[in-house]
XYZ file of C-alpha atoms in Angstrom:
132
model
C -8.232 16.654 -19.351
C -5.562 18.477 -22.031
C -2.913 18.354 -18.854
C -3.416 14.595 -18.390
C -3.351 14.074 -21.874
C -0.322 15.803 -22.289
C 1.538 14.141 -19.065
C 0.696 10.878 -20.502
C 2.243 11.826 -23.723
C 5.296 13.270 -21.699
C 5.693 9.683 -20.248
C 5.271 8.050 -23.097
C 7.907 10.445 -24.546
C 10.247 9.598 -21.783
C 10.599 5.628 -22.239
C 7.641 5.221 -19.529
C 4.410 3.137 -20.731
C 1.598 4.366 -21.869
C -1.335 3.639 -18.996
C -5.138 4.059 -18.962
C -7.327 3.265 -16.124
C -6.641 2.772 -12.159
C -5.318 0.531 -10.044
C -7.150 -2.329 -8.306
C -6.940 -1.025 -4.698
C -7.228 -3.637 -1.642
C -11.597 -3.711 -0.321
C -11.985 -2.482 3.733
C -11.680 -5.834 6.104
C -14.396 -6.303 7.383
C -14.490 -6.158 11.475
C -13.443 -9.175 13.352
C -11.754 -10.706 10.567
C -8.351 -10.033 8.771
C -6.164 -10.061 5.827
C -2.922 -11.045 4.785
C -0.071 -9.858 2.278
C 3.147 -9.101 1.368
C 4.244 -5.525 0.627
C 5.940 -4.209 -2.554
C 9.220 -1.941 -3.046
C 9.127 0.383 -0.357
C 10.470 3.225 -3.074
C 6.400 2.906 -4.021
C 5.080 3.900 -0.750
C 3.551 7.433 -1.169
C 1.228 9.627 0.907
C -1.708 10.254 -1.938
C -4.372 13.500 -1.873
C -8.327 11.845 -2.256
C -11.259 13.297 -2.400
C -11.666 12.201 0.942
C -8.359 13.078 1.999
C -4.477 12.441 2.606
C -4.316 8.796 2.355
C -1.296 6.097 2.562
C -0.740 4.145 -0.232
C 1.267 1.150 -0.905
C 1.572 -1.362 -4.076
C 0.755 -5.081 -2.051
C 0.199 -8.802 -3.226
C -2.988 -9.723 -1.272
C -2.540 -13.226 0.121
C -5.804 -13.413 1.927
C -8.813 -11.681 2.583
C -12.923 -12.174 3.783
C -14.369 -9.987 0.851
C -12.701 -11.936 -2.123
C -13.918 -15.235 -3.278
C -10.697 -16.841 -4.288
C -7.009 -15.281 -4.353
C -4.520 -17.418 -7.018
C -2.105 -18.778 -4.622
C 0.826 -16.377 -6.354
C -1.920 -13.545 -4.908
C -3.544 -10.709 -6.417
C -1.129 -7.198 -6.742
C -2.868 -4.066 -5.980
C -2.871 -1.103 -3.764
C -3.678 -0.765 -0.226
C -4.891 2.603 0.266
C -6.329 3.806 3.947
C -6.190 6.748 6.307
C -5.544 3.966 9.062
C -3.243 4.428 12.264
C -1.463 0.861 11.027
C -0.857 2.488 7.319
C 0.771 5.776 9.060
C 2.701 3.621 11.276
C 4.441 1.208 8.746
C 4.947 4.667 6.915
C 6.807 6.248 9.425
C 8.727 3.042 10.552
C 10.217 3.733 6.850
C 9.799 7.915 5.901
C 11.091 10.496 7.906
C 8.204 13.639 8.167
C 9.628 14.925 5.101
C 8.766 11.616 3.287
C 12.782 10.605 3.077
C 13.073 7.232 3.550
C 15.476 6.206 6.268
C 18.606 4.757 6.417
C 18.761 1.745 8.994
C 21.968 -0.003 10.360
C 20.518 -4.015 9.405
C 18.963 -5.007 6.019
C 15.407 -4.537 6.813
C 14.731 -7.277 3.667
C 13.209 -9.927 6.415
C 10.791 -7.343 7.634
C 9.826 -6.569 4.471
C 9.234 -9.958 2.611
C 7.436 -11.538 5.542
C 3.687 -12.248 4.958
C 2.424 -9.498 7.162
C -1.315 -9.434 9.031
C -3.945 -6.612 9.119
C -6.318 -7.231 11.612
C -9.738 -5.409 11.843
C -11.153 -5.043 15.375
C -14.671 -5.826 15.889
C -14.592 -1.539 16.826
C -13.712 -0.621 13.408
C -10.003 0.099 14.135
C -6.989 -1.554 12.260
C -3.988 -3.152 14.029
C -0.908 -4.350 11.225
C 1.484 -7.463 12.534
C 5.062 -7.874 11.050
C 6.414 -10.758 12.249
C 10.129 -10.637 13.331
């Protein structure tokens, strides 16, 4: 508790903000349905340790999903967080192994800022679809 104590104070120290609590992280889609959203600054994607394991992690703005009652139409920001083939794959489309992010010959902006669709098969599996 002392060393996160004294990293937030480091933070604080270094013109970061002061933060307490945890982010709001994106609930499992339930099978057969699917949710949508838009993904945030790719700089934020990071592979994260859990207690259940190495995990992807990226910073979205939920558009859609089954387990939510009602989304504001500007969308809910959060993290998506998941062990899931889909999450490694949009990983590596950006990170090399070494977790530097590639360079691409296009502006992969379009890509990015489309509305993209994770899909949760009836199996349990996850399938993610950017459009083009």
């Amino acid at each position: 508790m002392q060393n996160y104590i004294k990293a937030c104070v480091l933070l604080h120290i270094m013109g970061e903000p002061l933060k307490f609590g945890v982010e709001p992280n994106m609930r499992e889609v339930p099978p057969g349905e699917h949710a949508t959203f838009k993904v945030g600054k790719v700089e934020d994607w990071k592979v994260i340790e859990t207690e259940w394991g190495e995990k992807y992690s990226f910073p979205i703005t939920l558009l859609s999903h089954p387990s939510y009652d009602s989304i504001p139409k500007k969308g809910l920001e959060m993290q998506w967080q998941t062990k899931s083939g889909s999450a490694q794959g949009l990983y590596d489309w950006m990170y090399t192994k070494e977790h530097v992010m590639k360079v691409f010959d296009h502006d992969m902006s379009k890509e990015l800022d489309s509305v993209m669709t994770l899909y949760r098969r009836d199996t349990g599996t996850y399938m993610l679809e950017i459009p083009q």
